[in-house]
Amino acid sequence: MMTAADPLLSVTGLTKRFPGVVALSDVSLSVGRGEVHALLGENGAGKSTLLKILSGAQAPDEGSIVFDGRPVTIHSPLAAQEMGIVTIYQEFNLVPHLTIAENVFIGREPRRGPFIQWRRMERETRAILERIGMPLDPRRTVRTLSVAEQQMVEIARALSMRSRLIIMDEPTSALSEAEVTKLMGIVRDLRAEGLSIIFVTHRLDEVMAICDRFTVLRDGRNAGAGAIADVTVDDIIRLMVGRDVEALFARRDDGPTEGAEALRVEHLSRHGDGRDPHAVVLDDISLVARRGEILGIAGLVGSGRTELARAIFGADPVDRGRIFIDGKQAWIRAPHHAIRLGIGLAPEDRKQQALFLALAIRANISMATLDRLSRGIFVSEKAELAQVEEFRKALNIRMASPEQRVALLSGGNQQKVVLARWLALRPKILIVDEPTRGIDVAAKAEVHQLLYDMARSGIAVIAISSELPEILTISDRIITMRAGRITGEILRRDATEEKLMRMMTLGDTAPAAAAE
Amino acid sequence: MTADALPAQRKQIDTIGLLGRFAPLIFLLVLMVAFWLAEPNFVKPLNLTNIVLQVSVTGLLAIGMTFVILTAGIDLSVGSLLAFAGLVGAAVAKGGLESRFAVGDVTEAAGYGWGLAMLAAIAVGVIGGTLQGLAITWLRVPPFVVTLGGMSVFRGAALLFSGGGPISGFSEGYTMWGKERLFRDLLGGVGLPVPALIFLGFAVIAFIVLRYTRYGRHVYAVGGNLEAARLSGLNVRFIITSVYVIMGFFAGLGAFVLSARLDSAEAVAGQGYELTVIASVVIGGTSLFGGQGSVVGTVIGALLIGVMLNGLQLNNVSSYIQQIVIGLVIVLAVAFDLFLKSRRKT
């Protein structure tokens, strides 16, 4: 294994066992000074455990850590921070009701006597935010920020601690392409200042674009490491999954776009969200989704794509507009109305919005179809288990038993459980919001395949994704959104990332839409 | 090195899991053995059945409270609602407040009988519970606040209704629901107290509902993840309202049983019951955060409290100290539960 000449962080022989499983086995990791280091691996490969050890949240069973030339033991998250190791987790550790400045300096507020020096705290926060090109008002409450902005607050906090090694866990999974580009710029600046960064991501294009070196874990062991310049994306995928994955993401053949109309939305509008009664959430949205096609919806975070999905599904109220299912006007004011009409929604946040983590896989899959699985008021356990078995096979869900708690599954298998819940309904229309967020490469390919199968079986699939390559791979037709409006429509075969980006950011009319 | 380390560790996770699941039961048995050794009379059938008799009213309430807490709710008003419902039921049995202390056949003549009295008590409970449920789901006031208000409202209503005094002296048909023992040939002629049979019977029904019905699944879903439940097409408002209705039903039924047992309904009845009831549920392992727990745990929790109080009484520990012990046990039970959960996760 290659190591940097004078590494900032050098981990050797790290082993961590949990009851019933060895999470890390003899793992090594070496991160140079001023280096952006990609830590890669499928879900369950051991990345999270390694991060937890480096951030002081867990103690290793064996192995040594050398930081800045000295052997160290990282007892606690506080100890890690004092050493200069700061971790930014996928789920942010921000207090929503406090301001940006309060969050940046939480627990370390500058004081004079017992009093917080507010002006100084705000001034320093503003300076850091400007340094990373994010001139936000430090007095805004974090609750009002977008996901991308919240992430910048996390980075600002890391910088305010004079950290030397920043660990970013899936920093881009919730960001739009433009925001990712911005984050990349910030990461480059930080590297130029001599900071080291460990970058954990599933997006290999980002790895190729920004990282200097990489370490791949597989099944809790080192699978490979080296300089990014020496490898290709395919090499890395091979190391991650342990086999060749050519054509893992084959585009499907151009699907039908002339199927019967399943869903028609006319002039859907919604003004005002919880914070701002005048905010334009959805503005005069009209669209058609046909049986057997995958309609992609592309847009930056905040463009209204998720809000559109929720409005169609009855999860959020709308002010105006009509929805037609199979040509008939539908009255949808709550999710159970939509479900009765054959619409399913796999929401963007699996854990918060879809899964019952304390319940068994069986109960999670059957939750939307209990009516069908019941005899009288009683749930038929037999019918329920038959359903689990059907979808375990069809979706290749890897589980110990139907009684296993869904919390114990990997992200990819959890997503399959969510999809199974909706497929069990035999829907006419299925909306999937970020169907592959935070799941590993192989599972992602499987989910794509599932979406193709659904479309082929006649379902109108509406897919939302922040990842343009994903939208371009899976969709037959693509609608772009910006600021609550539809800015264009384009057939997949005519679309490129550049065109979509222009439609999403500028609202340019696409050629295909103009022709119609 | 790892291969032979595995089986032992797998066993360890089972121990923790099982310990967590059966901790209340184990604790109950340990406690019983301890009291038995300290005072041999403890295990006499009469004493054991008395324990179940003593916890049967709070136990009934705890069954309802299990539904409420499974949805991540809470109901502080149970004691007050019980007092109010008991008085209304008693007044129906007496045909009004005029003959409130009359004893025997006089009451039969003036009143409407124990059947309507029971229905009236239950109706008051159900209506009270429905109002609170609707306030929670439609006015979006948190359960803690709604039922804190309800605690005061129903207590006030009880005092107002009764003018502060008790209603007592019921017919035999009425009091038999609290005093009678059935199956006299069992347990060496001791038999089983009717309230205990009502408590255990409804526990079985609640167990079946929560474990095997669609409705039960919905209750766990709403408590486990409200947003996911809504997006799965569950009518979450109906489900949340319904658990307070169920709670109200048990408050009404408990009120009737309690007044039958004491041969008296009073405006001050059920004071502090919310503590014992919530404690029974929580000691039984149901999570205050919702979505996890069972009626079996609640029954064990209720019995545990009963055994503890009975054992302390038999050993002549003052009732003041008993209060302190109950309070400490609640905190320790939750701490123990959280400790086991944290061990399981890592």
PDB file of C-alpha atoms in Angstrom, chain B residues 100-307:
ATOM      1  CA  ARG B 100     -77.091   9.773  47.467  1.00  0.00           C
ATOM      2  CA  PHE B 101     -76.609   8.063  50.834  1.00  0.00           C
ATOM      3  CA  ALA B 102     -79.701   5.849  50.789  1.00  0.00           C
ATOM      4  CA  VAL B 103     -78.855   2.195  51.189  1.00  0.00           C
ATOM      5  CA  GLY B 104     -80.463  -0.970  49.889  1.00  0.00           C
ATOM      6  CA  ASP B 105     -83.757  -1.458  48.092  1.00  0.00           C
ATOM      7  CA  VAL B 106     -84.712   2.206  48.263  1.00  0.00           C
ATOM      8  CA  THR B 107     -82.014   2.924  45.748  1.00  0.00           C
ATOM      9  CA  GLU B 108     -83.164   0.172  43.441  1.00  0.00           C
ATOM     10  CA  ALA B 109     -86.560   1.748  43.240  1.00  0.00           C
ATOM     11  CA  ALA B 110     -85.400   5.271  42.493  1.00  0.00           C
ATOM     12  CA  GLY B 111     -82.414   4.508  40.268  1.00  0.00           C
ATOM     13  CA  TYR B 112     -81.877   3.098  36.823  1.00  0.00           C
ATOM     14  CA  GLY B 113     -79.897  -0.003  37.792  1.00  0.00           C
ATOM     15  CA  TRP B 114     -76.228  -0.917  37.661  1.00  0.00           C
ATOM     16  CA  GLY B 115     -76.295  -1.658  33.924  1.00  0.00           C
ATOM     17  CA  LEU B 116     -77.148   1.868  32.931  1.00  0.00           C
ATOM     18  CA  ALA B 117     -74.808   3.154  35.625  1.00  0.00           C
ATOM     19  CA  MET B 118     -71.927   1.298  34.037  1.00  0.00           C
ATOM     20  CA  LEU B 119     -72.882   2.518  30.575  1.00  0.00           C
ATOM     21  CA  ALA B 120     -73.156   6.088  31.862  1.00  0.00           C
ATOM     22  CA  ALA B 121     -69.700   5.955  33.451  1.00  0.00           C
ATOM     23  CA  ILE B 122     -68.206   4.542  30.266  1.00  0.00           C
ATOM     24  CA  ALA B 123     -70.043   7.125  28.149  1.00  0.00           C
ATOM     25  CA  VAL B 124     -68.607   9.961  30.226  1.00  0.00           C
ATOM     26  CA  GLY B 125     -65.134   8.470  29.842  1.00  0.00           C
ATOM     27  CA  VAL B 126     -65.512   8.016  26.098  1.00  0.00           C
ATOM     28  CA  ILE B 127     -66.870  11.521  25.570  1.00  0.00           C
ATOM     29  CA  GLY B 128     -64.090  13.025  27.706  1.00  0.00           C
ATOM     30  CA  GLY B 129     -61.479  11.042  25.818  1.00  0.00           C
ATOM     31  CA  THR B 130     -62.960  11.993  22.451  1.00  0.00           C
ATOM     32  CA  LEU B 131     -62.915  15.685  23.291  1.00  0.00           C
ATOM     33  CA  GLN B 132     -59.280  15.478  24.338  1.00  0.00           C
ATOM     34  CA  GLY B 133     -58.361  13.451  21.247  1.00  0.00           C
ATOM     35  CA  LEU B 134     -60.013  15.987  18.963  1.00  0.00           C
ATOM     36  CA  ALA B 135     -58.266  18.855  20.721  1.00  0.00           C
ATOM     37  CA  ILE B 136     -54.958  17.092  20.113  1.00  0.00           C
ATOM     38  CA  THR B 137     -55.563  16.272  16.453  1.00  0.00           C
ATOM     39  CA  TRP B 138     -57.554  19.290  15.272  1.00  0.00           C
ATOM     40  CA  LEU B 139     -56.332  22.113  17.501  1.00  0.00           C
ATOM     41  CA  ARG B 140     -52.827  20.632  17.374  1.00  0.00           C
ATOM     42  CA  VAL B 141     -52.263  21.218  21.087  1.00  0.00           C
ATOM     43  CA  PRO B 142     -49.699  18.737  22.453  1.00  0.00           C
ATOM     44  CA  PRO B 143     -51.198  15.804  24.429  1.00  0.00           C
ATOM     45  CA  PHE B 144     -49.330  16.813  27.563  1.00  0.00           C
ATOM     46  CA  VAL B 145     -51.025  20.215  27.588  1.00  0.00           C
ATOM     47  CA  VAL B 146     -54.486  19.029  26.555  1.00  0.00           C
ATOM     48  CA  THR B 147     -54.619  16.359  29.231  1.00  0.00           C
ATOM     49  CA  LEU B 148     -53.019  18.606  31.834  1.00  0.00           C
ATOM     50  CA  GLY B 149     -55.944  20.903  31.175  1.00  0.00           C
ATOM     51  CA  GLY B 150     -58.317  17.940  31.167  1.00  0.00           C
ATOM     52  CA  MET B 151     -56.962  16.892  34.545  1.00  0.00           C
ATOM     53  CA  SER B 152     -58.204  20.156  35.998  1.00  0.00           C
ATOM     54  CA  VAL B 153     -61.410  20.349  33.952  1.00  0.00           C
ATOM     55  CA  PHE B 154     -62.656  16.869  34.844  1.00  0.00           C
ATOM     56  CA  ARG B 155     -61.737  17.220  38.510  1.00  0.00           C
ATOM     57  CA  GLY B 156     -63.627  20.493  38.586  1.00  0.00           C
ATOM     58  CA  ALA B 157     -66.572  18.912  36.791  1.00  0.00           C
ATOM     59  CA  ALA B 158     -66.591  16.081  39.331  1.00  0.00           C
ATOM     60  CA  LEU B 159     -66.639  18.493  42.271  1.00  0.00           C
ATOM     61  CA  LEU B 160     -69.274  20.634  40.639  1.00  0.00           C
ATOM     62  CA  PHE B 161     -71.460  17.668  39.789  1.00  0.00           C
ATOM     63  CA  SER B 162     -71.350  16.125  43.246  1.00  0.00           C
ATOM     64  CA  GLY B 163     -71.174  19.294  45.265  1.00  0.00           C
ATOM     65  CA  GLY B 164     -68.019  17.900  46.800  1.00  0.00           C
ATOM     66  CA  GLY B 165     -69.611  14.991  48.650  1.00  0.00           C
ATOM     67  CA  PRO B 166     -69.570  11.272  47.898  1.00  0.00           C
ATOM     68  CA  ILE B 167     -72.369   9.126  46.511  1.00  0.00           C
ATOM     69  CA  SER B 168     -72.472   5.829  48.338  1.00  0.00           C
ATOM     70  CA  GLY B 169     -74.510   2.783  49.290  1.00  0.00           C
ATOM     71  CA  PHE B 170     -75.239   0.812  46.136  1.00  0.00           C
ATOM     72  CA  SER B 171     -77.326  -2.261  45.480  1.00  0.00           C
ATOM     73  CA  GLU B 172     -75.753  -5.706  45.535  1.00  0.00           C
ATOM     74  CA  GLY B 173     -75.965  -5.952  41.756  1.00  0.00           C
ATOM     75  CA  TYR B 174     -73.748  -2.881  41.587  1.00  0.00           C
ATOM     76  CA  THR B 175     -71.185  -3.683  44.260  1.00  0.00           C
ATOM     77  CA  MET B 176     -70.707  -7.251  43.113  1.00  0.00           C
ATOM     78  CA  TRP B 177     -68.622  -5.791  40.196  1.00  0.00           C
ATOM     79  CA  GLY B 178     -66.063  -4.695  42.732  1.00  0.00           C
ATOM     80  CA  LYS B 179     -66.441  -7.062  45.654  1.00  0.00           C
ATOM     81  CA  GLU B 180     -67.544 -10.443  44.410  1.00  0.00           C
ATOM     82  CA  ARG B 181     -65.215 -13.369  43.896  1.00  0.00           C
ATOM     83  CA  LEU B 182     -65.923 -15.963  41.239  1.00  0.00           C
ATOM     84  CA  PHE B 183     -64.762 -19.590  40.866  1.00  0.00           C
ATOM     85  CA  ARG B 184     -64.835 -20.046  44.612  1.00  0.00           C
ATOM     86  CA  ASP B 185     -63.560 -23.598  44.430  1.00  0.00           C
ATOM     87  CA  LEU B 186     -60.268 -22.354  42.998  1.00  0.00           C
ATOM     88  CA  LEU B 187     -57.245 -21.484  45.110  1.00  0.00           C
ATOM     89  CA  GLY B 188     -58.467 -23.235  48.226  1.00  0.00           C
ATOM     90  CA  GLY B 189     -61.808 -21.477  48.375  1.00  0.00           C
ATOM     91  CA  VAL B 190     -60.384 -18.010  47.802  1.00  0.00           C
ATOM     92  CA  GLY B 191     -61.658 -17.555  44.259  1.00  0.00           C
ATOM     93  CA  LEU B 192     -60.894 -14.804  41.812  1.00  0.00           C
ATOM     94  CA  PRO B 193     -62.005 -11.201  42.403  1.00  0.00           C
ATOM     95  CA  VAL B 194     -64.277  -9.844  39.669  1.00  0.00           C
ATOM     96  CA  PRO B 195     -62.207  -6.670  39.086  1.00  0.00           C
ATOM     97  CA  ALA B 196     -59.123  -8.826  38.570  1.00  0.00           C
ATOM     98  CA  LEU B 197     -60.987 -10.900  35.990  1.00  0.00           C
ATOM     99  CA  ILE B 198     -62.163  -7.741  34.192  1.00  0.00           C
ATOM    100  CA  PHE B 199     -58.605  -6.382  34.202  1.00  0.00           C
ATOM    101  CA  LEU B 200     -57.037  -9.569  32.864  1.00  0.00           C
ATOM    102  CA  GLY B 201     -59.853 -10.120  30.346  1.00  0.00           C
ATOM    103  CA  PHE B 202     -59.402  -6.679  28.821  1.00  0.00           C
ATOM    104  CA  ALA B 203     -55.641  -7.161  28.872  1.00  0.00           C
ATOM    105  CA  VAL B 204     -56.090 -10.222  26.656  1.00  0.00           C
ATOM    106  CA  ILE B 205     -58.401  -8.320  24.297  1.00  0.00           C
ATOM    107  CA  ALA B 206     -55.991  -5.376  24.097  1.00  0.00           C
ATOM    108  CA  PHE B 207     -53.118  -7.753  23.469  1.00  0.00           C
ATOM    109  CA  ILE B 208     -54.955  -9.328  20.547  1.00  0.00           C
ATOM    110  CA  VAL B 209     -55.934  -5.940  19.133  1.00  0.00           C
ATOM    111  CA  LEU B 210     -52.399  -4.562  19.281  1.00  0.00           C
ATOM    112  CA  ARG B 211     -50.706  -7.710  18.109  1.00  0.00           C
ATOM    113  CA  TYR B 212     -52.976  -9.091  15.435  1.00  0.00           C
ATOM    114  CA  THR B 213     -55.234  -6.379  14.010  1.00  0.00           C
ATOM    115  CA  ARG B 214     -54.750  -3.744  11.381  1.00  0.00           C
ATOM    116  CA  TYR B 215     -55.696  -1.098  13.899  1.00  0.00           C
ATOM    117  CA  GLY B 216     -52.994  -2.287  16.287  1.00  0.00           C
ATOM    118  CA  ARG B 217     -50.419  -2.090  13.521  1.00  0.00           C
ATOM    119  CA  HIS B 218     -51.550   1.449  12.783  1.00  0.00           C
ATOM    120  CA  VAL B 219     -51.050   2.445  16.421  1.00  0.00           C
ATOM    121  CA  TYR B 220     -47.446   1.224  16.380  1.00  0.00           C
ATOM    122  CA  ALA B 221     -46.861   2.904  13.004  1.00  0.00           C
ATOM    123  CA  VAL B 222     -48.145   6.288  14.126  1.00  0.00           C
ATOM    124  CA  GLY B 223     -45.992   6.172  17.241  1.00  0.00           C
ATOM    125  CA  GLY B 224     -42.952   4.872  15.397  1.00  0.00           C
ATOM    126  CA  ASN B 225     -42.913   7.445  12.603  1.00  0.00           C
ATOM    127  CA  LEU B 226     -45.807   9.854  12.245  1.00  0.00           C
ATOM    128  CA  GLU B 227     -44.783  11.249   8.873  1.00  0.00           C
ATOM    129  CA  ALA B 228     -44.089   7.826   7.392  1.00  0.00           C
ATOM    130  CA  ALA B 229     -47.473   6.653   8.663  1.00  0.00           C
ATOM    131  CA  ARG B 230     -49.200   9.566   6.973  1.00  0.00           C
ATOM    132  CA  LEU B 231     -47.311   9.000   3.735  1.00  0.00           C
ATOM    133  CA  SER B 232     -48.237   5.308   3.892  1.00  0.00           C
ATOM    134  CA  GLY B 233     -51.865   6.344   3.673  1.00  0.00           C
ATOM    135  CA  LEU B 234     -52.815   5.928   7.321  1.00  0.00           C
ATOM    136  CA  ASN B 235     -55.474   8.255   8.692  1.00  0.00           C
ATOM    137  CA  VAL B 236     -53.265   9.478  11.486  1.00  0.00           C
ATOM    138  CA  ARG B 237     -55.791  11.926  12.925  1.00  0.00           C
ATOM    139  CA  PHE B 238     -58.330   9.179  13.366  1.00  0.00           C
ATOM    140  CA  ILE B 239     -55.785   6.849  14.920  1.00  0.00           C
ATOM    141  CA  ILE B 240     -54.464   9.415  17.385  1.00  0.00           C
ATOM    142  CA  THR B 241     -57.962  10.520  18.370  1.00  0.00           C
ATOM    143  CA  SER B 242     -59.010   6.903  18.815  1.00  0.00           C
ATOM    144  CA  VAL B 243     -56.378   6.086  21.434  1.00  0.00           C
ATOM    145  CA  TYR B 244     -57.750   8.831  23.690  1.00  0.00           C
ATOM    146  CA  VAL B 245     -61.233   7.430  23.155  1.00  0.00           C
ATOM    147  CA  ILE B 246     -59.947   4.018  24.230  1.00  0.00           C
ATOM    148  CA  MET B 247     -58.259   5.624  27.225  1.00  0.00           C
ATOM    149  CA  GLY B 248     -61.582   7.266  28.086  1.00  0.00           C
ATOM    150  CA  PHE B 249     -63.383   3.946  27.827  1.00  0.00           C
ATOM    151  CA  PHE B 250     -61.044   2.410  30.361  1.00  0.00           C
ATOM    152  CA  ALA B 251     -61.318   5.462  32.630  1.00  0.00           C
ATOM    153  CA  GLY B 252     -65.119   4.992  32.619  1.00  0.00           C
ATOM    154  CA  LEU B 253     -64.952   1.263  33.180  1.00  0.00           C
ATOM    155  CA  GLY B 254     -62.321   1.718  35.887  1.00  0.00           C
ATOM    156  CA  ALA B 255     -64.529   4.323  37.550  1.00  0.00           C
ATOM    157  CA  PHE B 256     -67.441   1.915  37.705  1.00  0.00           C
ATOM    158  CA  VAL B 257     -65.335  -0.913  39.093  1.00  0.00           C
ATOM    159  CA  LEU B 258     -63.709   1.345  41.682  1.00  0.00           C
ATOM    160  CA  SER B 259     -67.032   2.758  42.903  1.00  0.00           C
ATOM    161  CA  ALA B 260     -68.410  -0.787  43.117  1.00  0.00           C
ATOM    162  CA  ARG B 261     -65.425  -1.938  45.127  1.00  0.00           C
ATOM    163  CA  LEU B 262     -65.538   1.013  47.537  1.00  0.00           C
ATOM    164  CA  ASP B 263     -69.341   1.156  47.492  1.00  0.00           C
ATOM    165  CA  SER B 264     -68.851   4.865  46.960  1.00  0.00           C
ATOM    166  CA  ALA B 265     -68.052   7.359  44.238  1.00  0.00           C
ATOM    167  CA  GLU B 266     -66.170  10.487  45.218  1.00  0.00           C
ATOM    168  CA  ALA B 267     -64.923  13.618  43.542  1.00  0.00           C
ATOM    169  CA  VAL B 268     -61.486  13.007  45.011  1.00  0.00           C
ATOM    170  CA  ALA B 269     -61.273   9.457  43.660  1.00  0.00           C
ATOM    171  CA  GLY B 270     -58.336   8.569  41.466  1.00  0.00           C
ATOM    172  CA  GLN B 271     -56.100  11.396  42.634  1.00  0.00           C
ATOM    173  CA  GLY B 272     -52.528  10.664  41.628  1.00  0.00           C
ATOM    174  CA  TYR B 273     -53.603   7.692  39.524  1.00  0.00           C
ATOM    175  CA  GLU B 274     -51.854   9.149  36.477  1.00  0.00           C
ATOM    176  CA  LEU B 275     -48.548   8.490  38.203  1.00  0.00           C
ATOM    177  CA  THR B 276     -49.271   4.835  38.972  1.00  0.00           C
ATOM    178  CA  VAL B 277     -50.818   4.259  35.550  1.00  0.00           C
ATOM    179  CA  ILE B 278     -48.020   5.802  33.531  1.00  0.00           C
ATOM    180  CA  ALA B 279     -45.532   4.029  35.780  1.00  0.00           C
ATOM    181  CA  SER B 280     -47.167   0.657  35.062  1.00  0.00           C
ATOM    182  CA  VAL B 281     -46.843   1.231  31.322  1.00  0.00           C
ATOM    183  CA  VAL B 282     -43.303   2.527  31.456  1.00  0.00           C
ATOM    184  CA  ILE B 283     -42.007  -0.068  33.907  1.00  0.00           C
ATOM    185  CA  GLY B 284     -43.520  -2.622  31.531  1.00  0.00           C
ATOM    186  CA  GLY B 285     -41.087  -1.480  28.884  1.00  0.00           C
ATOM    187  CA  THR B 286     -43.272   0.663  26.631  1.00  0.00           C
ATOM    188  CA  SER B 287     -41.271   3.549  25.253  1.00  0.00           C
ATOM    189  CA  LEU B 288     -42.466   7.051  26.084  1.00  0.00           C
ATOM    190  CA  PHE B 289     -41.249   8.025  22.621  1.00  0.00           C
ATOM    191  CA  GLY B 290     -43.841   5.748  21.066  1.00  0.00           C
ATOM    192  CA  GLY B 291     -43.834   2.827  18.690  1.00  0.00           C
ATOM    193  CA  GLN B 292     -42.416   0.218  21.062  1.00  0.00           C
ATOM    194  CA  GLY B 293     -44.001  -1.758  23.856  1.00  0.00           C
ATOM    195  CA  SER B 294     -46.782  -4.190  24.652  1.00  0.00           C
ATOM    196  CA  VAL B 295     -49.776  -4.844  26.882  1.00  0.00           C
ATOM    197  CA  VAL B 296     -48.043  -7.867  28.363  1.00  0.00           C
ATOM    198  CA  GLY B 297     -45.383  -5.501  29.672  1.00  0.00           C
ATOM    199  CA  THR B 298     -48.058  -3.226  31.081  1.00  0.00           C
ATOM    200  CA  VAL B 299     -49.734  -6.067  32.979  1.00  0.00           C
ATOM    201  CA  ILE B 300     -46.382  -7.054  34.438  1.00  0.00           C
ATOM    202  CA  GLY B 301     -45.660  -3.412  35.245  1.00  0.00           C
ATOM    203  CA  ALA B 302     -48.983  -3.056  37.043  1.00  0.00           C
ATOM    204  CA  LEU B 303     -48.423  -6.266  39.006  1.00  0.00           C
ATOM    205  CA  LEU B 304     -44.915  -5.168  39.850  1.00  0.00           C
ATOM    206  CA  ILE B 305     -46.211  -2.001  41.454  1.00  0.00           C
ATOM    207  CA  GLY B 306     -48.907  -3.970  43.254  1.00  0.00           C
ATOM    208  CA  VAL B 307     -46.427  -6.491  44.603  1.00  0.00           C
TER     209      VAL B 307
END
